[in-house]
Amino acid sequence: MSGYQTRQNAISAVTNYKPTTKPLNFAETSPAEVFGSNVFSDKIMKNMLPKDVYKSLMHTKRTGEKMDSSIAGPIAAAMKEWALSKGATHYTHVFYPLTGLTAEKHDGFLTPDGDGGAFAEFDPKLLIQGEPDASSFPSGGLRATFEARGYTAWDVTNPAYILENPNGTFLCIPTAFVSWTGHALDKKTPLLRANQAISKVGRRFLNLFGDKTDEMVISNAGPEQEYFLIDRNFYFARPDLMVCGRTLFGAKPAKGQELDDHYFGAIPRRVLAYMLEVERELYKLGVPVKTRHNEVAPGQFELAPLFEQANLATDHNQMIMTTLKSVAKKYGMACLLHEKPFAGINGSGKHLNYSLSTPSQGSLYSPGETPAENMQFLAITAATIRAVEKHGKLLRAVVASAGNDHRLGANEAPPAIISIFLGGDLAEIFNQIELGDLKGTKAIGKLRVGVDTLPALPMDSGDRNRTSPYAFTGNRFEFRAVGSNQSIAGAQVAINTMMAESMDYVCDEIEKLTKKKVKLNEACQKVIQDIMKKHGHVIFNGDGYADAWQKEAKRRGLPNLKTTADALPAIVDKEVIKMFEKYQVLSHDELHSRCEIYHEQYNQHIQTEADLVVKIATTIILPAAIRYQGELASTAASLKAAGVEPRISILQNITDKLRDLQKNTIALEKLLTTDTFESIEAEARYKTDKILPAMLAVREVADALEGVVADDLWPLPSYQEILFIK
Ligand code: ADP
Ligand code: MG
């Protein structure tokens, strides 16, 4: 099918769009009624479980302590009864392998009774532990195939839920995925461990500042999910979109995003219908979706839920990604989660809003009313400054992927340089503390130093800096470097662990001084001053997109790891391993296996893209251009025969470009014949330094051809139509 025909199909799909099912009616069933209706919630458990069982389970959920195994029986029985009442025929242990995707294996409840009949059964053992035959998931050497067993273990902290399909429903049980040796093979296990670590250190920290409760310190996440929506006709007409999730070819449209008329504009009807259904599905699963709007690029949108505790927010973000994709089909569209589906058009990210909180204090990143609260706030912020400076490379590594490389540093997302933004007033206060001269700011007023008064801090939370990778936004930090397609688990594991280490450090240093009878508030200022001297250069409130920052960051000695190949090795830095082992979040072996897997994924990804560039250039673009060349040539011949001197400049242009296209494609093919490497790291280097530029060289000629070949002959739908027909 030619691009022209695809366009006709897409246009008719858009103009003739009619809902295929009965419209949703929120007046009949209110969102409040829908919300959580498919979740085996605490409330349902409270109703269905014996009192002591419920109490014991809640205790485990609240404290993170080990579950009493005797309560599994009654819980499994209640879960089964509830699931059957919801029409479930199967159950599945849902887990999150290192591919970043969601995995599930279904088992039926039905068991033969030996008399020709059958009954529904759910053995409590199967609730607690499963053994999916999942030997093909990456394990990075943690699990030899002959002992391929990996176990899924019930994560009691997140609720089970029902997923619907037009032909039935099934029960989903969230689980962790570990090898028989206990190594984490997934994204959830280290997150649970990191939550525990931050809670323990958080307690120590709060005790020091006078909060003597035993409340858990909870890490929270509010991920803002960006995505593209395009008509499905275009999706199927572009092998690059189908296979790689991004376009490997495509000239920049005449009308790009410069006019900004899409940003926060009215949402198109079909898209809004889609969003309403996405939200309704997510409500059922108890995902607190809150905001929706158009994003900067044409065809780009954002959905954000209210923040939740990290583990739940992570599962929910996976559900959001799955739902965005599956519902799109019903509306004749495709949802693209890739970080950079279209070159020259803003890509998609996932801002991760991060905070630590306790039930009674709320966010620990909220500046308080009293001097004591403020001291604690300044201390935790100082711990954050130290963590971000010390572990900038790690933060960069956990967002490294082939897709995200296109976005970071492309003046649409934060640069690859990890810095921290505090906003004017707060940065000023930290500067004053560094200089040992705390006098306050215009907004805050005069302060005295070394006595029991620390300022009341009205925060300029409106002071937003969109270019910073790690920005303070009033009561939380926003980590903006996460890719739209990535699990948020990796970033949170890193942040929680580095925060645990840094808060421990602050406690150690303060205690050293208070033991010498230095007053808490003086000790605190002294420690903050030291941190500022050592790590303060990571604070940057300016324009992160400016070239000047690249130079300034270099002068300050901040790393600028532009590609995945540059970034990934930080995962196995000596210091990083030491930290993760100290807090029992990830072991030496687990980190090395991750480093290996992520390299492999990167290499595989680039390999697939490069192969496809060759294929599309050779079998789709070249033939189209040759056809046009033939048309021009025969026109020229006819003109000549008719005695008219043909103007051959287009013909010459096409002929030159065709020669370049073939030359560049052959060059790429040749580079791809090298397939033995010293190490996976060396392979990643090669892919970054040699393959990617060679792919780009093919693309550049092809995109130039798109600008000259007759529109009805061009085989791939153009950016213009993909992005603007919706
Ligand atoms: P913006 O686009 O202005 O950054 P959004 O409303 O789109 O804001 O998203 C903000 C996200 O931050 C939401 O998910 C919100 O729930 C979350 N959030 C708000 N307060 C906190 C907090 N204390 N900790 C973590 N996340 C938070
Ligand atoms: Mg935001």
Coordinates of C-alpha atoms in Angstrom, one line a residue, residues 252-715:
K252 CA 10.5 17.2 9.6
P253 CA 7.0 18.5 8.8
A254 CA 6.5 22.0 7.4
K255 CA 4.3 22.7 10.4
G256 CA 6.1 21.3 13.5
Q257 CA 5.4 22.2 17.1
E258 CA 6.7 25.7 16.7
L259 CA 3.2 27.3 16.7
D260 CA 2.4 25.7 20.1
D261 CA -1.3 25.6 19.2
H262 CA -1.6 22.0 20.4
Y263 CA -0.1 22.6 23.9
F264 CA -2.9 22.6 26.5
G265 CA -5.4 23.1 23.5
A266 CA -8.8 21.5 23.3
I267 CA -8.5 17.7 23.2
P268 CA -9.8 16.2 20.0
R269 CA -13.1 14.3 20.3
R270 CA -11.8 10.8 19.5
V271 CA -8.9 11.3 21.8
L272 CA -11.0 12.5 24.6
A273 CA -13.4 9.5 24.2
Y274 CA -10.3 7.4 24.5
M275 CA -9.0 9.2 27.6
L276 CA -12.4 8.8 29.3
E277 CA -12.3 5.0 28.8
V278 CA -8.6 4.8 29.8
E279 CA -9.5 6.6 33.0
R280 CA -12.6 4.5 33.7
E281 CA -10.5 1.3 33.3
L282 CA -7.9 2.7 35.6
Y283 CA -10.5 3.8 38.2
K284 CA -11.7 0.2 38.3
L285 CA -8.2 -0.8 39.2
G286 CA -8.0 1.8 41.9
V287 CA -5.5 4.0 40.0
P288 CA -6.1 7.6 41.1
V289 CA -5.8 9.2 37.7
K290 CA -6.1 12.9 38.1
T291 CA -5.0 15.1 35.3
R292 CA -5.0 14.9 31.5
H293 CA -3.9 17.4 28.9
N294 CA -2.3 17.9 25.5
E295 CA 1.5 18.1 25.7
V296 CA 4.0 20.2 23.7
A297 CA 4.3 18.1 20.6
P298 CA 1.3 17.6 18.2
G299 CA -0.3 14.2 18.9
Q300 CA 1.3 14.1 22.4
F301 CA -0.6 13.9 25.7
E302 CA -0.1 13.5 29.4
L303 CA -1.8 11.6 32.1
A304 CA -0.9 11.9 35.8
P305 CA -2.2 10.1 38.8
L306 CA -2.1 11.4 42.4
F307 CA 1.0 10.3 44.1
E308 CA 1.1 7.1 46.1
Q309 CA 3.6 5.0 48.1
A310 CA 6.4 4.0 45.8
N311 CA 5.6 0.3 45.4
L312 CA 1.9 0.9 44.6
A313 CA 2.7 3.8 42.3
T314 CA 5.1 1.6 40.4
D315 CA 2.5 -1.2 39.9
H316 CA 0.0 1.5 39.0
N317 CA 2.3 3.1 36.4
Q318 CA 2.7 -0.3 34.8
M319 CA -1.1 -0.6 34.6
I320 CA -1.3 2.9 33.2
M321 CA 1.1 2.0 30.4
T322 CA -0.7 -1.3 29.6
T323 CA -4.1 0.4 29.6
L324 CA -3.0 3.3 27.4
K325 CA -1.9 0.8 24.8
S326 CA -4.8 -1.6 25.0
V327 CA -7.6 0.9 24.9
A328 CA -6.1 2.8 22.0
K329 CA -6.8 -0.2 19.7
K330 CA -10.5 0.1 20.4
Y331 CA -10.5 3.6 19.2
G332 CA -8.6 2.9 16.0
M333 CA -5.4 4.4 17.4
A334 CA -2.0 3.4 18.5
C335 CA -0.4 4.7 21.7
L336 CA 3.4 5.2 21.4
L337 CA 5.3 5.2 24.7
H338 CA 8.7 5.4 23.0
E339 CA 10.9 8.3 24.3
K340 CA 11.4 9.7 20.8
P341 CA 9.0 8.4 18.2
F342 CA 9.6 11.4 15.8
A343 CA 12.9 13.1 15.2
G344 CA 12.8 16.9 15.6
I345 CA 9.6 16.7 17.6
N346 CA 9.6 16.7 21.4
G347 CA 9.9 13.2 22.9
S348 CA 8.1 11.8 25.9
G349 CA 9.3 11.5 29.4
K350 CA 8.0 10.6 32.8
H351 CA 8.5 13.2 35.5
L352 CA 8.9 11.3 38.7
N353 CA 7.7 13.4 41.7
Y354 CA 9.4 12.0 44.7
S355 CA 9.0 12.6 48.4
L356 CA 9.4 11.0 51.8
S357 CA 6.6 11.2 54.3
T358 CA 5.2 10.0 57.5
P359 CA 1.5 9.8 58.3
S360 CA 1.6 12.6 60.8
Q361 CA 4.3 14.8 59.3
G362 CA 3.3 14.6 55.7
S363 CA 6.0 15.3 53.2
L364 CA 9.4 15.7 54.8
Y365 CA 10.2 18.1 52.0
S366 CA 7.6 20.6 53.1
P367 CA 9.3 23.5 54.8
G368 CA 7.5 23.9 58.1
E369 CA 6.2 26.7 60.3
T370 CA 8.5 26.3 63.3
P371 CA 12.2 26.6 63.6
A372 CA 12.5 22.9 64.6
E373 CA 10.6 21.8 61.5
N374 CA 12.7 23.9 59.4
M375 CA 15.9 22.5 60.7
Q376 CA 14.8 19.1 59.8
F377 CA 13.7 20.3 56.4
L378 CA 17.1 22.0 55.7
A379 CA 18.9 18.8 56.9
I380 CA 17.0 16.5 54.6
T381 CA 17.4 18.9 51.7
A382 CA 21.2 19.0 52.4
A383 CA 21.2 15.2 52.4
T384 CA 19.5 15.3 49.0
I385 CA 22.1 17.8 47.6
R386 CA 24.8 15.5 48.8
A387 CA 23.1 12.4 47.4
V388 CA 22.5 13.9 44.0
E389 CA 26.1 15.2 43.7
K390 CA 27.6 11.9 45.0
H391 CA 25.4 9.7 42.9
G392 CA 24.8 11.8 39.8
K393 CA 26.3 9.1 37.6
L394 CA 24.0 6.5 39.1
L395 CA 21.0 8.7 38.5
R396 CA 22.0 9.0 34.9
A397 CA 22.6 5.2 34.6
V398 CA 19.1 4.2 35.9
V399 CA 17.5 6.2 33.1
A400 CA 19.8 5.0 30.4
S401 CA 18.2 3.3 27.4
A402 CA 18.5 3.5 23.7
G403 CA 15.2 5.4 23.5
N404 CA 15.9 7.8 26.3
D405 CA 19.3 8.7 24.8
H406 CA 17.5 10.6 22.0
R407 CA 15.7 12.8 24.5
L408 CA 18.2 13.7 27.2
G409 CA 20.2 16.7 26.3
A410 CA 18.2 17.4 23.1
N411 CA 16.8 20.7 24.6
E412 CA 13.5 19.2 25.3
A413 CA 14.3 17.2 28.4
P414 CA 17.0 17.8 31.1
P415 CA 20.5 17.5 29.9
A416 CA 22.6 14.4 30.7
I417 CA 24.3 16.5 33.4
I418 CA 22.7 15.7 36.7
S419 CA 22.3 18.8 38.8
I420 CA 19.8 20.0 41.4
F421 CA 17.4 23.0 41.3
L422 CA 16.4 24.6 44.6
G423 CA 14.7 27.9 43.5
G424 CA 16.0 31.3 44.3
D425 CA 15.2 31.7 48.0
L426 CA 16.2 28.3 49.1
A427 CA 19.4 28.4 47.2
E428 CA 20.2 31.7 48.8
I429 CA 19.7 30.2 52.3
F430 CA 22.0 27.3 51.5
N431 CA 24.6 29.8 50.2
Q432 CA 24.4 31.7 53.4
I433 CA 24.8 28.6 55.5
E434 CA 27.8 27.7 53.4
L435 CA 29.3 31.1 54.1
G436 CA 28.5 30.8 57.8
D437 CA 26.4 33.9 57.5
L438 CA 22.7 33.1 57.7
K439 CA 20.9 36.3 57.4
G440 CA 17.8 35.4 55.5
T441 CA 16.4 36.6 52.2
K442 CA 14.2 39.5 51.2
A443 CA 11.2 37.2 51.2
I444 CA 12.1 35.6 54.5
G445 CA 13.5 38.4 56.5
K446 CA 16.4 38.7 58.9
L447 CA 17.8 35.6 60.6
R448 CA 20.2 35.1 63.4
V449 CA 22.9 32.6 63.3
G450 CA 23.7 29.8 65.8
V451 CA 20.8 30.4 68.0
D452 CA 17.5 28.5 68.2
T453 CA 15.9 30.5 65.5
L454 CA 15.9 29.2 62.0
P455 CA 13.8 30.9 59.4
A456 CA 10.2 30.3 58.6
L457 CA 10.5 29.4 55.0
P458 CA 7.8 30.5 52.6
M459 CA 8.8 28.6 49.5
D460 CA 8.6 29.9 46.0
S461 CA 7.1 26.8 44.7
G462 CA 5.9 28.7 41.7
D463 CA 9.5 29.2 40.7
R464 CA 9.6 26.4 38.2
N465 CA 12.6 25.4 36.2
R466 CA 11.6 23.0 33.5
T467 CA 15.2 22.4 32.4
S468 CA 16.6 20.8 35.6
P469 CA 16.8 17.1 36.0
Y470 CA 16.2 17.2 39.8
A471 CA 14.0 20.1 40.8
F472 CA 12.5 21.2 44.1
T473 CA 8.9 22.0 43.5
G474 CA 7.6 23.1 46.9
N475 CA 7.1 19.9 48.8
R476 CA 8.9 17.3 46.7
F477 CA 11.6 16.8 44.2
E478 CA 10.8 16.1 40.6
F479 CA 13.2 13.8 38.8
R480 CA 12.7 14.6 35.1
A481 CA 15.1 12.3 33.3
V482 CA 13.0 9.1 33.4
G483 CA 11.9 7.9 30.0
S484 CA 8.2 7.5 29.1
N485 CA 8.7 3.8 28.4
Q486 CA 10.7 3.0 31.5
S487 CA 9.6 1.4 34.7
I488 CA 9.9 4.0 37.5
A489 CA 11.3 1.3 39.8
G490 CA 14.9 1.7 38.8
A491 CA 14.9 5.4 39.6
Q492 CA 13.2 5.0 42.9
V493 CA 15.5 2.2 44.0
A494 CA 18.5 4.5 43.3
I495 CA 16.9 7.5 44.9
N496 CA 15.8 5.7 48.1
T497 CA 19.1 4.1 48.5
M498 CA 21.2 7.2 48.0
M499 CA 18.9 9.1 50.3
A500 CA 19.2 6.4 52.9
E501 CA 23.0 6.6 52.7
S502 CA 23.0 10.4 52.8
M503 CA 20.6 10.7 55.7
D504 CA 22.7 8.2 57.6
Y505 CA 25.7 10.3 56.9
V506 CA 23.9 13.5 58.2
C507 CA 22.9 11.6 61.4
D508 CA 26.4 10.3 61.9
E509 CA 28.0 13.8 61.5
I510 CA 25.4 15.5 63.7
E511 CA 25.8 12.9 66.4
K512 CA 29.5 13.3 66.4
L513 CA 29.0 16.9 67.3
T514 CA 26.2 16.6 69.7
K515 CA 28.2 14.0 71.6
K516 CA 30.7 16.8 72.1
K517 CA 27.9 18.9 73.6
V518 CA 27.3 21.0 70.5
K519 CA 23.7 22.0 70.3
L520 CA 21.6 20.2 67.8
N521 CA 20.8 23.3 65.7
E522 CA 24.4 24.4 65.6
A523 CA 25.6 20.9 64.8
C524 CA 23.0 20.8 62.0
Q525 CA 24.2 24.1 60.5
K526 CA 27.8 22.9 60.7
V527 CA 27.0 19.7 58.9
I528 CA 25.0 21.5 56.2
Q529 CA 27.9 23.9 55.8
D530 CA 30.3 21.0 55.2
I531 CA 27.9 19.4 52.7
M532 CA 27.6 22.7 50.8
K533 CA 31.4 23.1 50.6
K534 CA 31.8 19.5 49.3
H535 CA 28.7 19.1 47.2
G536 CA 27.1 22.5 46.7
H537 CA 28.4 22.8 43.2
V538 CA 25.7 20.4 42.1
I539 CA 23.1 23.2 42.6
F540 CA 22.2 25.0 39.4
N541 CA 19.2 27.3 39.1
G542 CA 19.9 28.5 35.5
D543 CA 18.9 27.3 32.1
G544 CA 19.9 23.7 31.7
Y545 CA 19.4 23.8 27.9
A546 CA 22.0 26.6 27.3
D547 CA 25.4 25.7 25.9
A548 CA 26.9 27.8 28.6
W549 CA 25.8 25.2 31.1
Q550 CA 27.6 22.5 29.3
K551 CA 30.8 24.5 29.8
E552 CA 30.1 25.6 33.3
A553 CA 29.2 22.0 34.4
K554 CA 32.5 20.8 32.9
R555 CA 34.3 23.5 34.9
R556 CA 32.5 22.3 38.1
G557 CA 33.5 18.8 37.4
L558 CA 30.0 17.4 37.0
P559 CA 29.8 14.4 34.7
N560 CA 28.1 14.7 31.4
L561 CA 27.3 11.1 30.3
K562 CA 25.6 11.5 27.0
T563 CA 24.8 8.0 25.9
T564 CA 23.8 4.7 27.5
A565 CA 27.2 3.3 26.7
D566 CA 28.8 6.1 28.8
A567 CA 26.2 5.9 31.6
L568 CA 25.6 2.2 32.3
P569 CA 29.0 1.3 33.8
A570 CA 28.2 3.5 36.8
I571 CA 25.9 0.7 38.1
V572 CA 28.9 -1.3 39.0
D573 CA 31.1 1.5 40.3
K574 CA 32.9 0.3 43.5
E575 CA 31.2 3.0 45.6
V576 CA 27.8 2.2 44.2
I577 CA 28.1 -1.5 44.9
K578 CA 29.3 -0.7 48.4
M579 CA 26.3 1.5 49.0
F580 CA 23.7 -1.0 47.6
E581 CA 25.2 -3.8 49.6
K582 CA 25.3 -1.8 52.8
Y583 CA 21.6 -1.2 52.6
Q584 CA 20.9 -4.7 51.4
V585 CA 19.1 -3.4 48.3
L586 CA 21.2 -5.1 45.6
S587 CA 24.2 -7.4 45.9
H588 CA 27.4 -7.3 43.9
D589 CA 26.1 -10.1 41.7
E590 CA 22.7 -8.6 41.3
L591 CA 24.2 -5.3 40.2
H592 CA 26.6 -7.0 37.7
S593 CA 23.8 -9.0 36.3
R594 CA 21.7 -5.8 35.8
C595 CA 24.6 -4.0 34.2
E596 CA 25.0 -7.0 31.8
I597 CA 21.3 -7.2 31.0
Y598 CA 20.9 -3.5 30.3
H599 CA 23.9 -3.5 28.0
E600 CA 22.5 -6.5 26.2
Q601 CA 19.1 -4.8 25.8
Y602 CA 20.8 -1.7 24.4
N603 CA 22.9 -3.7 22.0
Q604 CA 19.9 -5.7 20.9
H605 CA 17.8 -2.6 20.4
I606 CA 20.3 -0.8 18.2
Q607 CA 20.9 -4.0 16.2
T608 CA 17.2 -4.3 15.5
E609 CA 17.0 -0.7 14.5
A610 CA 20.0 -0.8 12.2
D611 CA 18.8 -4.0 10.5
L612 CA 15.5 -2.3 9.9
V613 CA 17.2 0.9 8.5
V614 CA 18.9 -1.3 5.9
K615 CA 15.7 -3.2 5.1
I616 CA 13.5 -0.1 4.8
A617 CA 16.1 1.8 2.8
T618 CA 16.7 -1.1 0.4
T619 CA 13.2 -2.4 -0.1
I620 CA 10.9 0.6 0.5
I621 CA 12.6 3.9 -0.1
L622 CA 15.1 3.0 -2.8
P623 CA 12.5 1.4 -5.1
A624 CA 10.1 4.4 -4.7
A625 CA 12.9 6.8 -5.6
I626 CA 13.9 4.7 -8.6
R627 CA 10.4 4.7 -9.8
Y628 CA 10.3 8.5 -9.7
Q629 CA 13.7 8.7 -11.3
G630 CA 12.3 6.4 -14.1
E631 CA 9.3 8.7 -14.5
L632 CA 11.4 11.8 -14.8
A633 CA 13.8 10.1 -17.2
S634 CA 11.1 9.0 -19.5
T635 CA 9.5 12.5 -19.4
A636 CA 12.9 13.9 -20.2
A637 CA 13.2 11.5 -23.2
S638 CA 9.7 12.4 -24.4
L639 CA 10.4 16.1 -24.1
K640 CA 13.6 15.7 -26.0
A641 CA 11.9 13.7 -28.7
A642 CA 9.3 16.5 -29.0
G643 CA 12.1 19.0 -29.5
V644 CA 11.8 20.6 -26.0
E645 CA 15.0 20.9 -24.0
P646 CA 14.2 19.1 -20.7
R647 CA 15.1 20.9 -17.4
I648 CA 16.9 18.0 -15.8
S649 CA 17.9 19.5 -12.4
I650 CA 15.3 17.3 -10.4
L651 CA 16.4 14.2 -12.3
Q652 CA 20.1 15.0 -11.5
N653 CA 19.2 15.7 -7.9
I654 CA 17.3 12.4 -7.5
T655 CA 20.1 10.5 -9.2
D656 CA 22.7 12.0 -6.9
K657 CA 20.7 11.2 -3.8
L658 CA 20.0 7.7 -5.0
R659 CA 23.7 7.1 -5.3
D660 CA 24.3 8.5 -1.8
L661 CA 21.5 6.4 -0.3
Q662 CA 23.0 3.2 -1.8
K663 CA 26.5 4.2 -0.7
N664 CA 25.4 5.0 2.9
T665 CA 23.3 1.8 3.2
I666 CA 26.2 -0.3 2.0
A667 CA 28.4 1.4 4.5
L668 CA 26.0 0.6 7.3
E669 CA 25.6 -3.0 6.2
K670 CA 29.4 -3.3 6.2
L671 CA 29.6 -2.0 9.8
L672 CA 27.0 -4.5 10.8
T673 CA 29.1 -7.4 9.7
T674 CA 31.3 -6.9 12.7
D675 CA 29.6 -9.1 15.3
T676 CA 32.3 -10.4 17.6
F677 CA 33.3 -8.1 20.5
E678 CA 35.6 -8.3 23.4
S679 CA 32.7 -7.5 25.8
I680 CA 29.2 -6.3 25.8
E681 CA 30.5 -2.9 26.9
A682 CA 32.7 -2.8 23.9
E683 CA 29.8 -3.8 21.7
A684 CA 27.7 -1.0 23.2
R685 CA 30.5 1.5 22.4
Y686 CA 30.7 0.2 18.9
K687 CA 26.9 0.5 18.4
T688 CA 27.0 4.1 19.9
D689 CA 30.0 5.4 18.0
K690 CA 29.8 3.5 14.7
I691 CA 26.3 2.1 14.1
L692 CA 24.2 5.1 15.2
P693 CA 26.0 7.7 13.0
A694 CA 25.8 5.3 10.1
M695 CA 22.1 4.8 10.5
L696 CA 21.7 8.6 10.7
A697 CA 23.6 9.0 7.4
V698 CA 21.2 6.7 5.6
R699 CA 18.3 8.5 7.2
E700 CA 19.5 12.0 6.1
V701 CA 19.6 11.1 2.5
A702 CA 16.3 9.3 2.7
D703 CA 14.6 12.3 4.4
A704 CA 16.0 14.5 1.7
L705 CA 14.5 12.2 -0.9
E706 CA 11.2 12.5 0.8
G707 CA 11.4 16.2 0.1
V708 CA 11.7 15.7 -3.7
V709 CA 10.0 12.4 -4.7
A710 CA 6.4 12.8 -5.9
D711 CA 4.0 12.6 -3.0
D712 CA 1.8 9.8 -4.5
L713 CA 4.9 7.6 -4.9
W714 CA 6.3 8.1 -1.4
P715 CA 5.7 4.8 0.4

